[in-house]
Amino acid sequence: MGDEWGHSDFGPESALERTVQVGQDLLDMDPEAVRKYSALHAKPDGLVLQYGTAGFRTKAERLDHVMFRMGLLAVLRSKQTKSTIGVMVTASHNPEEDNGVKLVDPLGEMLAPSWEEHATCLANAEERDVWRVLMDISEKAAVNLQQEAFVVIGRDTRPSSERLSQSVIDGVTVLGGQFHDYGLLTTPQLHYMVYCRNSSGRYGEATVDGYYQKLSTAFVELTKQAFCGGNEYRSLKVDCANGVGALKLREMEPYFSQGLSVQLFNDGTKGKLNHLCGADFVKSHQRPPQGMEMKSSERCCSFDGDADRIVYYYSDTDGHFHLIDGDKIATLISSFLKELLVEIGESLNIGVVQTAYANGSSTRYLEEVMKVPVYCTKTGVKHLHHKAQEFDVGVYFEANGHGTVLFSKAAEMKIKQLAKELEDKKRKAAQMLANVIDLFNQAAGDAISDMLVIEAILALKGLTVQEWDALYTDLPNRQLKVKVADRQVISTTDAERQAVTPPGLQEAINDLVKKYKLSRAFVRPSGTEDVVRVYAEADSQESADSLAHEVSLAVFQLAGGVGERPHPGF
Ligand code: NG1
Ligand code: ZN
């Protein structure tokens, strides 16, 4: 961040938030202290973990050493970038017994790939080698060890998260880093804080109040016109997955309640985190979460455990459940943005980024009906985010509901200038776009921010949830998991749509796909669970289910399946 980063500019302090300045004695890096503290956070023998799609993730009881070491690594990364670095303790949609940790880079984005390797190296180092690995990383990455370091920390509501975030803090302090512990935050809020701090507050104020103010002001401004006529769009039911989203949405509601009233379900007071509820459950089981009272045609949505994903749904008058996933969210948002861009008459380009999990119907609709360019990247938001940065307006969503819209600096400046200069209709369109820019979290996919954008668009366009759903019909699809001895035996190419190894697997998949109409299937090793994921779509649910099952069998046979053979029916 160069000269934007000043020593006195570590962001605002609040009496409620805990900031600790470490003692002078720790400001110098001390190998003995690191050894001593590291032994208190010892690595279980033989445990090897990988910095995956979203950092490290496994059973909470195996993570203490990883947390401590990620505290150490965050200090090095902060010294190297001369910026504040974030550490988030969460395992998102995984079961409550799991936990995880990821680092957030200076602009609020995911950790750079070369540092993911450093992270894996450090997490797997034997106790006696920790100091040496730290020095190796410092040398390879040209870290100036004299530089000060600042780390901000957030955590979700898992019972293990508080203790694990304390281990992160131990790692940060033993290397002489300063830190600010935000305590409970949604993952996207932590990304926001990092971005704010490294832009000297230009992106926003680095407090939860600053986050609530920024988004709510943009939402209320944006929806002013829509709500003069009535309040039929003003109520929404939200399943919070029994996670941190419930706390934060409840805190935030008074800020935006003049534009929207939210009714919270699975708010953590009764149920277990992500258990039979939340965005991942709803998307993968294609049914409503437990604990949600759904009336016919009511708009409902689900967050995941750390509130970076959102999916919508409703039940029709016949009681059938309809899921509106990340693909349809991306479609609604891109069509709204494209209209506004046409209205202001500037040649700002828009692109949509998806992964192989995007429903074939969504890709077709975006390309053929909406005429927007669509790109496919590997799974994991860092890939989508990176690609979306190539456009003036880059819309990216995973089918599971993780996504946001990025505006280039040039586009943002242009739009904000036009919002002051243009006349009448054009000016209104530019002002709307300016508010949309402020409403989207520019650092990461964010369930709360996306929810407010969607609610604003539906209200402004006068669209019901059924009309939104009717944009296109999803191809029936099925996702399955297969257990194998070593999931890394599967390697892929073409944005994960083709398997390169093990030999014969892709040929087998090709043969199976040929048996069905409008069909597609692919497999890839998960980056967050010890499984291989199988995806299939086809012209009917029976065909999609059957294709997914057959592909699972092929994986089981050719990639070293363990345990029970996949059986039909799930
Ligand atoms: P893996 O486990 O690598 O498939 C899952 C999601 C990703 C992403 C990450 C991080 C699917 C198929 N995969 O990754 O899209 O969201 O978790 O949470 O949804
Ligand atoms: Zn998540």
PDB file of N, CA and C in Angstrom, residues 448-531:
ATOM      1  N   ILE A 448     -25.313 -10.207   3.509  1.00  0.00           N
ATOM      2  CA  ILE A 448     -26.133  -9.062   3.936  1.00  0.00           C
ATOM      3  C   ILE A 448     -26.188  -8.019   2.819  1.00  0.00           C
ATOM      4  N   SER A 449     -25.035  -7.716   2.242  1.00  0.00           N
ATOM      5  CA  SER A 449     -24.986  -6.726   1.172  1.00  0.00           C
ATOM      6  C   SER A 449     -25.767  -7.215  -0.051  1.00  0.00           C
ATOM      7  N   ASP A 450     -25.571  -8.476  -0.436  1.00  0.00           N
ATOM      8  CA  ASP A 450     -26.297  -9.019  -1.589  1.00  0.00           C
ATOM      9  C   ASP A 450     -27.806  -8.999  -1.347  1.00  0.00           C
ATOM     10  N   MET A 451     -28.198  -9.340  -0.128  1.00  0.00           N
ATOM     11  CA  MET A 451     -29.624  -9.344   0.215  1.00  0.00           C
ATOM     12  C   MET A 451     -30.228  -7.948   0.003  1.00  0.00           C
ATOM     13  N   LEU A 452     -29.513  -6.930   0.453  1.00  0.00           N
ATOM     14  CA  LEU A 452     -30.033  -5.569   0.309  1.00  0.00           C
ATOM     15  C   LEU A 452     -30.077  -5.155  -1.158  1.00  0.00           C
ATOM     16  N   VAL A 453     -29.070  -5.572  -1.933  1.00  0.00           N
ATOM     17  CA  VAL A 453     -29.085  -5.249  -3.370  1.00  0.00           C
ATOM     18  C   VAL A 453     -30.300  -5.915  -4.025  1.00  0.00           C
ATOM     19  N   ILE A 454     -30.494  -7.199  -3.734  1.00  0.00           N
ATOM     20  CA  ILE A 454     -31.594  -7.942  -4.354  1.00  0.00           C
ATOM     21  C   ILE A 454     -32.936  -7.332  -3.961  1.00  0.00           C
ATOM     22  N   GLU A 455     -33.093  -7.035  -2.673  1.00  0.00           N
ATOM     23  CA  GLU A 455     -34.351  -6.443  -2.221  1.00  0.00           C
ATOM     24  C   GLU A 455     -34.595  -5.098  -2.906  1.00  0.00           C
ATOM     25  N   ALA A 456     -33.540  -4.326  -3.092  1.00  0.00           N
ATOM     26  CA  ALA A 456     -33.691  -3.032  -3.760  1.00  0.00           C
ATOM     27  C   ALA A 456     -34.110  -3.237  -5.219  1.00  0.00           C
ATOM     28  N   ILE A 457     -33.470  -4.170  -5.899  1.00  0.00           N
ATOM     29  CA  ILE A 457     -33.789  -4.386  -7.314  1.00  0.00           C
ATOM     30  C   ILE A 457     -35.236  -4.871  -7.465  1.00  0.00           C
ATOM     31  N   LEU A 458     -35.635  -5.838  -6.647  1.00  0.00           N
ATOM     32  CA  LEU A 458     -37.003  -6.360  -6.756  1.00  0.00           C
ATOM     33  C   LEU A 458     -38.012  -5.236  -6.518  1.00  0.00           C
ATOM     34  N   ALA A 459     -37.730  -4.400  -5.540  1.00  0.00           N
ATOM     35  CA  ALA A 459     -38.641  -3.296  -5.236  1.00  0.00           C
ATOM     36  C   ALA A 459     -38.679  -2.285  -6.383  1.00  0.00           C
ATOM     37  N   LEU A 460     -37.505  -1.916  -6.875  1.00  0.00           N
ATOM     38  CA  LEU A 460     -37.439  -0.914  -7.949  1.00  0.00           C
ATOM     39  C   LEU A 460     -38.089  -1.413  -9.236  1.00  0.00           C
ATOM     40  N   LYS A 461     -37.897  -2.700  -9.530  1.00  0.00           N
ATOM     41  CA  LYS A 461     -38.435  -3.258 -10.777  1.00  0.00           C
ATOM     42  C   LYS A 461     -39.871  -3.743 -10.598  1.00  0.00           C
ATOM     43  N   GLY A 462     -40.372  -3.720  -9.367  1.00  0.00           N
ATOM     44  CA  GLY A 462     -41.717  -4.222  -9.108  1.00  0.00           C
ATOM     45  C   GLY A 462     -41.839  -5.699  -9.435  1.00  0.00           C
ATOM     46  N   LEU A 463     -40.788  -6.474  -9.169  1.00  0.00           N
ATOM     47  CA  LEU A 463     -40.790  -7.905  -9.498  1.00  0.00           C
ATOM     48  C   LEU A 463     -41.177  -8.742  -8.280  1.00  0.00           C
ATOM     49  N   THR A 464     -42.032  -9.734  -8.501  1.00  0.00           N
ATOM     50  CA  THR A 464     -42.289 -10.698  -7.427  1.00  0.00           C
ATOM     51  C   THR A 464     -41.209 -11.771  -7.506  1.00  0.00           C
ATOM     52  N   VAL A 465     -41.116 -12.572  -6.467  1.00  0.00           N
ATOM     53  CA  VAL A 465     -40.115 -13.627  -6.448  1.00  0.00           C
ATOM     54  C   VAL A 465     -40.389 -14.646  -7.569  1.00  0.00           C
ATOM     55  N   GLN A 466     -41.676 -14.871  -7.887  1.00  0.00           N
ATOM     56  CA  GLN A 466     -42.013 -15.809  -8.965  1.00  0.00           C
ATOM     57  C   GLN A 466     -41.578 -15.255 -10.321  1.00  0.00           C
ATOM     58  N   GLU A 467     -41.775 -13.953 -10.510  1.00  0.00           N
ATOM     59  CA  GLU A 467     -41.367 -13.351 -11.790  1.00  0.00           C
ATOM     60  C   GLU A 467     -39.844 -13.423 -11.959  1.00  0.00           C
ATOM     61  N   TRP A 468     -39.166 -13.202 -10.882  1.00  0.00           N
ATOM     62  CA  TRP A 468     -37.700 -13.322 -10.915  1.00  0.00           C
ATOM     63  C   TRP A 468     -37.309 -14.767 -11.275  1.00  0.00           C
ATOM     64  N   ASP A 469     -37.939 -15.715 -10.601  1.00  0.00           N
ATOM     65  CA  ASP A 469     -37.632 -17.125 -10.824  1.00  0.00           C
ATOM     66  C   ASP A 469     -37.902 -17.525 -12.278  1.00  0.00           C
ATOM     67  N   ALA A 470     -38.904 -16.878 -12.889  1.00  0.00           N
ATOM     68  CA  ALA A 470     -39.331 -17.271 -14.236  1.00  0.00           C
ATOM     69  C   ALA A 470     -38.379 -16.786 -15.337  1.00  0.00           C
ATOM     70  N   LEU A 471     -37.314 -16.073 -14.983  1.00  0.00           N
ATOM     71  CA  LEU A 471     -36.372 -15.584 -16.011  1.00  0.00           C
ATOM     72  C   LEU A 471     -35.921 -16.745 -16.897  1.00  0.00           C
ATOM     73  N   TYR A 472     -35.609 -17.862 -16.279  1.00  0.00           N
ATOM     74  CA  TYR A 472     -35.279 -19.080 -17.029  1.00  0.00           C
ATOM     75  C   TYR A 472     -35.531 -20.274 -16.108  1.00  0.00           C
ATOM     76  N   THR A 473     -35.578 -21.459 -16.700  1.00  0.00           N
ATOM     77  CA  THR A 473     -35.807 -22.672 -15.900  1.00  0.00           C
ATOM     78  C   THR A 473     -34.493 -23.423 -15.737  1.00  0.00           C
ATOM     79  N   ASP A 474     -34.129 -23.689 -14.499  1.00  0.00           N
ATOM     80  CA  ASP A 474     -32.886 -24.429 -14.239  1.00  0.00           C
ATOM     81  C   ASP A 474     -32.939 -25.819 -14.845  1.00  0.00           C
ATOM     82  N   LEU A 475     -31.825 -26.284 -15.362  1.00  0.00           N
ATOM     83  CA  LEU A 475     -31.734 -27.691 -15.741  1.00  0.00           C
ATOM     84  C   LEU A 475     -31.642 -28.506 -14.453  1.00  0.00           C
ATOM     85  N   PRO A 476     -32.392 -29.605 -14.360  1.00  0.00           N
ATOM     86  CA  PRO A 476     -32.292 -30.446 -13.164  1.00  0.00           C
ATOM     87  C   PRO A 476     -30.836 -30.872 -12.949  1.00  0.00           C
ATOM     88  N   ASN A 477     -30.399 -30.870 -11.709  1.00  0.00           N
ATOM     89  CA  ASN A 477     -28.989 -31.185 -11.452  1.00  0.00           C
ATOM     90  C   ASN A 477     -28.840 -31.919 -10.137  1.00  0.00           C
ATOM     91  N   ARG A 478     -27.685 -32.491  -9.931  1.00  0.00           N
ATOM     92  CA  ARG A 478     -27.412 -33.223  -8.693  1.00  0.00           C
ATOM     93  C   ARG A 478     -25.929 -33.118  -8.365  1.00  0.00           C
ATOM     94  N   GLN A 479     -25.649 -32.853  -7.091  1.00  0.00           N
ATOM     95  CA  GLN A 479     -24.257 -32.842  -6.623  1.00  0.00           C
ATOM     96  C   GLN A 479     -24.080 -33.967  -5.625  1.00  0.00           C
ATOM     97  N   LEU A 480     -23.015 -34.730  -5.752  1.00  0.00           N
ATOM     98  CA  LEU A 480     -22.745 -35.821  -4.814  1.00  0.00           C
ATOM     99  C   LEU A 480     -21.298 -35.746  -4.346  1.00  0.00           C
ATOM    100  N   LYS A 481     -21.020 -36.494  -3.277  1.00  0.00           N
ATOM    101  CA  LYS A 481     -19.642 -36.563  -2.770  1.00  0.00           C
ATOM    102  C   LYS A 481     -19.212 -38.017  -2.788  1.00  0.00           C
ATOM    103  N   VAL A 482     -17.946 -38.258  -3.135  1.00  0.00           N
ATOM    104  CA  VAL A 482     -17.402 -39.621  -3.092  1.00  0.00           C
ATOM    105  C   VAL A 482     -16.142 -39.603  -2.235  1.00  0.00           C
ATOM    106  N   LYS A 483     -16.039 -40.593  -1.362  1.00  0.00           N
ATOM    107  CA  LYS A 483     -14.834 -40.709  -0.516  1.00  0.00           C
ATOM    108  C   LYS A 483     -13.787 -41.536  -1.245  1.00  0.00           C
ATOM    109  N   VAL A 484     -12.583 -41.005  -1.338  1.00  0.00           N
ATOM    110  CA  VAL A 484     -11.483 -41.771  -1.941  1.00  0.00           C
ATOM    111  C   VAL A 484     -10.281 -41.702  -0.992  1.00  0.00           C
ATOM    112  N   ALA A 485      -9.326 -42.603  -1.204  1.00  0.00           N
ATOM    113  CA  ALA A 485      -8.169 -42.644  -0.290  1.00  0.00           C
ATOM    114  C   ALA A 485      -7.381 -41.338  -0.377  1.00  0.00           C
ATOM    115  N   ASP A 486      -7.144 -40.865  -1.592  1.00  0.00           N
ATOM    116  CA  ASP A 486      -6.395 -39.625  -1.766  1.00  0.00           C
ATOM    117  C   ASP A 486      -7.045 -38.826  -2.891  1.00  0.00           C
ATOM    118  N   ARG A 487      -7.742 -37.764  -2.499  1.00  0.00           N
ATOM    119  CA  ARG A 487      -8.503 -37.045  -3.528  1.00  0.00           C
ATOM    120  C   ARG A 487      -7.609 -36.319  -4.529  1.00  0.00           C
ATOM    121  N   GLN A 488      -6.323 -36.149  -4.160  1.00  0.00           N
ATOM    122  CA  GLN A 488      -5.411 -35.464  -5.088  1.00  0.00           C
ATOM    123  C   GLN A 488      -5.073 -36.322  -6.312  1.00  0.00           C
ATOM    124  N   VAL A 489      -5.503 -37.578  -6.340  1.00  0.00           N
ATOM    125  CA  VAL A 489      -5.253 -38.367  -7.558  1.00  0.00           C
ATOM    126  C   VAL A 489      -6.083 -37.808  -8.715  1.00  0.00           C
ATOM    127  N   ILE A 490      -7.091 -37.016  -8.382  1.00  0.00           N
ATOM    128  CA  ILE A 490      -7.874 -36.383  -9.457  1.00  0.00           C
ATOM    129  C   ILE A 490      -7.291 -35.006  -9.738  1.00  0.00           C
ATOM    130  N   SER A 491      -6.853 -34.815 -10.984  1.00  0.00           N
ATOM    131  CA  SER A 491      -6.438 -33.473 -11.383  1.00  0.00           C
ATOM    132  C   SER A 491      -7.295 -33.075 -12.574  1.00  0.00           C
ATOM    133  N   THR A 492      -7.475 -31.763 -12.742  1.00  0.00           N
ATOM    134  CA  THR A 492      -8.434 -31.294 -13.751  1.00  0.00           C
ATOM    135  C   THR A 492      -7.832 -30.192 -14.612  1.00  0.00           C
ATOM    136  N   THR A 493      -8.514 -29.911 -15.709  1.00  0.00           N
ATOM    137  CA  THR A 493      -8.136 -28.786 -16.571  1.00  0.00           C
ATOM    138  C   THR A 493      -9.418 -28.127 -17.078  1.00  0.00           C
ATOM    139  N   ASP A 494      -9.270 -27.097 -17.931  1.00  0.00           N
ATOM    140  CA  ASP A 494     -10.416 -26.403 -18.518  1.00  0.00           C
ATOM    141  C   ASP A 494     -11.383 -25.936 -17.428  1.00  0.00           C
ATOM    142  N   ALA A 495     -10.880 -25.142 -16.494  1.00  0.00           N
ATOM    143  CA  ALA A 495     -11.681 -24.638 -15.375  1.00  0.00           C
ATOM    144  C   ALA A 495     -12.430 -25.773 -14.687  1.00  0.00           C
ATOM    145  N   GLU A 496     -11.723 -26.871 -14.499  1.00  0.00           N
ATOM    146  CA  GLU A 496     -12.196 -28.044 -13.735  1.00  0.00           C
ATOM    147  C   GLU A 496     -13.271 -28.859 -14.448  1.00  0.00           C
ATOM    148  N   ARG A 497     -13.500 -28.560 -15.741  1.00  0.00           N
ATOM    149  CA  ARG A 497     -14.573 -29.275 -16.429  1.00  0.00           C
ATOM    150  C   ARG A 497     -14.115 -30.602 -17.020  1.00  0.00           C
ATOM    151  N   GLN A 498     -12.788 -30.837 -17.046  1.00  0.00           N
ATOM    152  CA  GLN A 498     -12.238 -32.082 -17.586  1.00  0.00           C
ATOM    153  C   GLN A 498     -11.255 -32.672 -16.588  1.00  0.00           C
ATOM    154  N   ALA A 499     -11.360 -33.981 -16.375  1.00  0.00           N
ATOM    155  CA  ALA A 499     -10.395 -34.653 -15.496  1.00  0.00           C
ATOM    156  C   ALA A 499      -9.201 -35.115 -16.329  1.00  0.00           C
ATOM    157  N   VAL A 500      -8.003 -34.792 -15.861  1.00  0.00           N
ATOM    158  CA  VAL A 500      -6.783 -35.212 -16.566  1.00  0.00           C
ATOM    159  C   VAL A 500      -6.307 -36.559 -16.020  1.00  0.00           C
ATOM    160  N   THR A 501      -6.357 -36.688 -14.691  1.00  0.00           N
ATOM    161  CA  THR A 501      -6.026 -37.965 -14.046  1.00  0.00           C
ATOM    162  C   THR A 501      -7.142 -38.300 -13.077  1.00  0.00           C
ATOM    163  N   PRO A 502      -7.295 -39.554 -12.692  1.00  0.00           N
ATOM    164  CA  PRO A 502      -6.578 -40.747 -13.128  1.00  0.00           C
ATOM    165  C   PRO A 502      -6.962 -41.119 -14.562  1.00  0.00           C
ATOM    166  N   PRO A 503      -6.081 -41.909 -15.202  1.00  0.00           N
ATOM    167  CA  PRO A 503      -6.327 -42.263 -16.588  1.00  0.00           C
ATOM    168  C   PRO A 503      -7.680 -42.968 -16.737  1.00  0.00           C
ATOM    169  N   GLY A 504      -8.363 -42.652 -17.827  1.00  0.00           N
ATOM    170  CA  GLY A 504      -9.626 -43.332 -18.122  1.00  0.00           C
ATOM    171  C   GLY A 504     -10.856 -42.686 -17.510  1.00  0.00           C
ATOM    172  N   LEU A 505     -10.652 -41.825 -16.487  1.00  0.00           N
ATOM    173  CA  LEU A 505     -11.834 -41.263 -15.817  1.00  0.00           C
ATOM    174  C   LEU A 505     -12.634 -40.342 -16.751  1.00  0.00           C
ATOM    175  N   GLN A 506     -11.934 -39.436 -17.435  1.00  0.00           N
ATOM    176  CA  GLN A 506     -12.667 -38.507 -18.306  1.00  0.00           C
ATOM    177  C   GLN A 506     -13.390 -39.251 -19.420  1.00  0.00           C
ATOM    178  N   GLU A 507     -12.737 -40.274 -19.973  1.00  0.00           N
ATOM    179  CA  GLU A 507     -13.371 -41.068 -21.033  1.00  0.00           C
ATOM    180  C   GLU A 507     -14.650 -41.711 -20.482  1.00  0.00           C
ATOM    181  N   ALA A 508     -14.547 -42.247 -19.284  1.00  0.00           N
ATOM    182  CA  ALA A 508     -15.731 -42.883 -18.679  1.00  0.00           C
ATOM    183  C   ALA A 508     -16.853 -41.855 -18.510  1.00  0.00           C
ATOM    184  N   ILE A 509     -16.497 -40.661 -18.042  1.00  0.00           N
ATOM    185  CA  ILE A 509     -17.521 -39.611 -17.849  1.00  0.00           C
ATOM    186  C   ILE A 509     -18.149 -39.256 -19.206  1.00  0.00           C
ATOM    187  N   ASN A 510     -17.297 -39.101 -20.224  1.00  0.00           N
ATOM    188  CA  ASN A 510     -17.819 -38.758 -21.560  1.00  0.00           C
ATOM    189  C   ASN A 510     -18.844 -39.786 -22.026  1.00  0.00           C
ATOM    190  N   ASP A 511     -18.518 -41.063 -21.837  1.00  0.00           N
ATOM    191  CA  ASP A 511     -19.440 -42.117 -22.270  1.00  0.00           C
ATOM    192  C   ASP A 511     -20.770 -42.053 -21.514  1.00  0.00           C
ATOM    193  N   LEU A 512     -20.684 -41.773 -20.220  1.00  0.00           N
ATOM    194  CA  LEU A 512     -21.920 -41.711 -19.426  1.00  0.00           C
ATOM    195  C   LEU A 512     -22.777 -40.511 -19.835  1.00  0.00           C
ATOM    196  N   VAL A 513     -22.120 -39.382 -20.048  1.00  0.00           N
ATOM    197  CA  VAL A 513     -22.849 -38.155 -20.412  1.00  0.00           C
ATOM    198  C   VAL A 513     -23.632 -38.362 -21.711  1.00  0.00           C
ATOM    199  N   LYS A 514     -23.026 -39.127 -22.630  1.00  0.00           N
ATOM    200  CA  LYS A 514     -23.671 -39.358 -23.942  1.00  0.00           C
ATOM    201  C   LYS A 514     -25.021 -40.061 -23.810  1.00  0.00           C
ATOM    202  N   LYS A 515     -25.231 -40.759 -22.710  1.00  0.00           N
ATOM    203  CA  LYS A 515     -26.469 -41.529 -22.550  1.00  0.00           C
ATOM    204  C   LYS A 515     -27.684 -40.647 -22.241  1.00  0.00           C
ATOM    205  N   TYR A 516     -27.448 -39.380 -21.886  1.00  0.00           N
ATOM    206  CA  TYR A 516     -28.556 -38.515 -21.438  1.00  0.00           C
ATOM    207  C   TYR A 516     -28.677 -37.279 -22.322  1.00  0.00           C
ATOM    208  N   LYS A 517     -29.860 -36.648 -22.256  1.00  0.00           N
ATOM    209  CA  LYS A 517     -30.099 -35.428 -23.046  1.00  0.00           C
ATOM    210  C   LYS A 517     -29.722 -34.195 -22.230  1.00  0.00           C
ATOM    211  N   LEU A 518     -29.290 -33.155 -22.916  1.00  0.00           N
ATOM    212  CA  LEU A 518     -28.915 -31.869 -22.304  1.00  0.00           C
ATOM    213  C   LEU A 518     -28.002 -32.088 -21.094  1.00  0.00           C
ATOM    214  N   SER A 519     -27.117 -33.061 -21.235  1.00  0.00           N
ATOM    215  CA  SER A 519     -26.374 -33.501 -20.055  1.00  0.00           C
ATOM    216  C   SER A 519     -24.954 -32.948 -20.004  1.00  0.00           C
ATOM    217  N   ARG A 520     -24.452 -32.911 -18.783  1.00  0.00           N
ATOM    218  CA  ARG A 520     -23.104 -32.421 -18.520  1.00  0.00           C
ATOM    219  C   ARG A 520     -22.705 -32.997 -17.174  1.00  0.00           C
ATOM    220  N   ALA A 521     -21.439 -33.356 -17.027  1.00  0.00           N
ATOM    221  CA  ALA A 521     -20.995 -33.847 -15.711  1.00  0.00           C
ATOM    222  C   ALA A 521     -19.506 -33.578 -15.565  1.00  0.00           C
ATOM    223  N   PHE A 522     -19.081 -33.341 -14.335  1.00  0.00           N
ATOM    224  CA  PHE A 522     -17.644 -33.205 -14.082  1.00  0.00           C
ATOM    225  C   PHE A 522     -17.366 -33.572 -12.627  1.00  0.00           C
ATOM    226  N   VAL A 523     -16.079 -33.830 -12.351  1.00  0.00           N
ATOM    227  CA  VAL A 523     -15.678 -34.179 -10.978  1.00  0.00           C
ATOM    228  C   VAL A 523     -14.435 -33.369 -10.608  1.00  0.00           C
ATOM    229  N   ARG A 524     -14.298 -33.065  -9.322  1.00  0.00           N
ATOM    230  CA  ARG A 524     -13.085 -32.380  -8.862  1.00  0.00           C
ATOM    231  C   ARG A 524     -12.891 -32.658  -7.370  1.00  0.00           C
ATOM    232  N   PRO A 525     -11.618 -32.624  -6.920  1.00  0.00           N
ATOM    233  CA  PRO A 525     -11.412 -32.797  -5.482  1.00  0.00           C
ATOM    234  C   PRO A 525     -11.856 -31.533  -4.761  1.00  0.00           C
ATOM    235  N   SER A 526     -12.569 -31.691  -3.654  1.00  0.00           N
ATOM    236  CA  SER A 526     -12.977 -30.526  -2.870  1.00  0.00           C
ATOM    237  C   SER A 526     -11.749 -29.862  -2.263  1.00  0.00           C
ATOM    238  N   GLY A 527     -11.823 -28.568  -2.081  1.00  0.00           N
ATOM    239  CA  GLY A 527     -10.736 -27.854  -1.406  1.00  0.00           C
ATOM    240  C   GLY A 527     -11.061 -27.609   0.054  1.00  0.00           C
ATOM    241  N   THR A 528     -12.237 -27.996   0.490  1.00  0.00           N
ATOM    242  CA  THR A 528     -12.605 -27.729   1.891  1.00  0.00           C
ATOM    243  C   THR A 528     -13.010 -28.981   2.660  1.00  0.00           C
ATOM    244  N   GLU A 529     -13.188 -30.083   1.959  1.00  0.00           N
ATOM    245  CA  GLU A 529     -13.577 -31.336   2.625  1.00  0.00           C
ATOM    246  C   GLU A 529     -12.776 -32.460   2.011  1.00  0.00           C
ATOM    247  N   ASP A 530     -12.650 -33.553   2.741  1.00  0.00           N
ATOM    248  CA  ASP A 530     -11.877 -34.675   2.219  1.00  0.00           C
ATOM    249  C   ASP A 530     -12.770 -35.558   1.335  1.00  0.00           C
ATOM    250  N   VAL A 531     -13.237 -35.015   0.249  1.00  0.00           N
ATOM    251  CA  VAL A 531     -14.122 -35.754  -0.667  1.00  0.00           C
ATOM    252  C   VAL A 531     -13.851 -35.322  -2.110  1.00  0.00           C
TER     253      VAL A 531
END
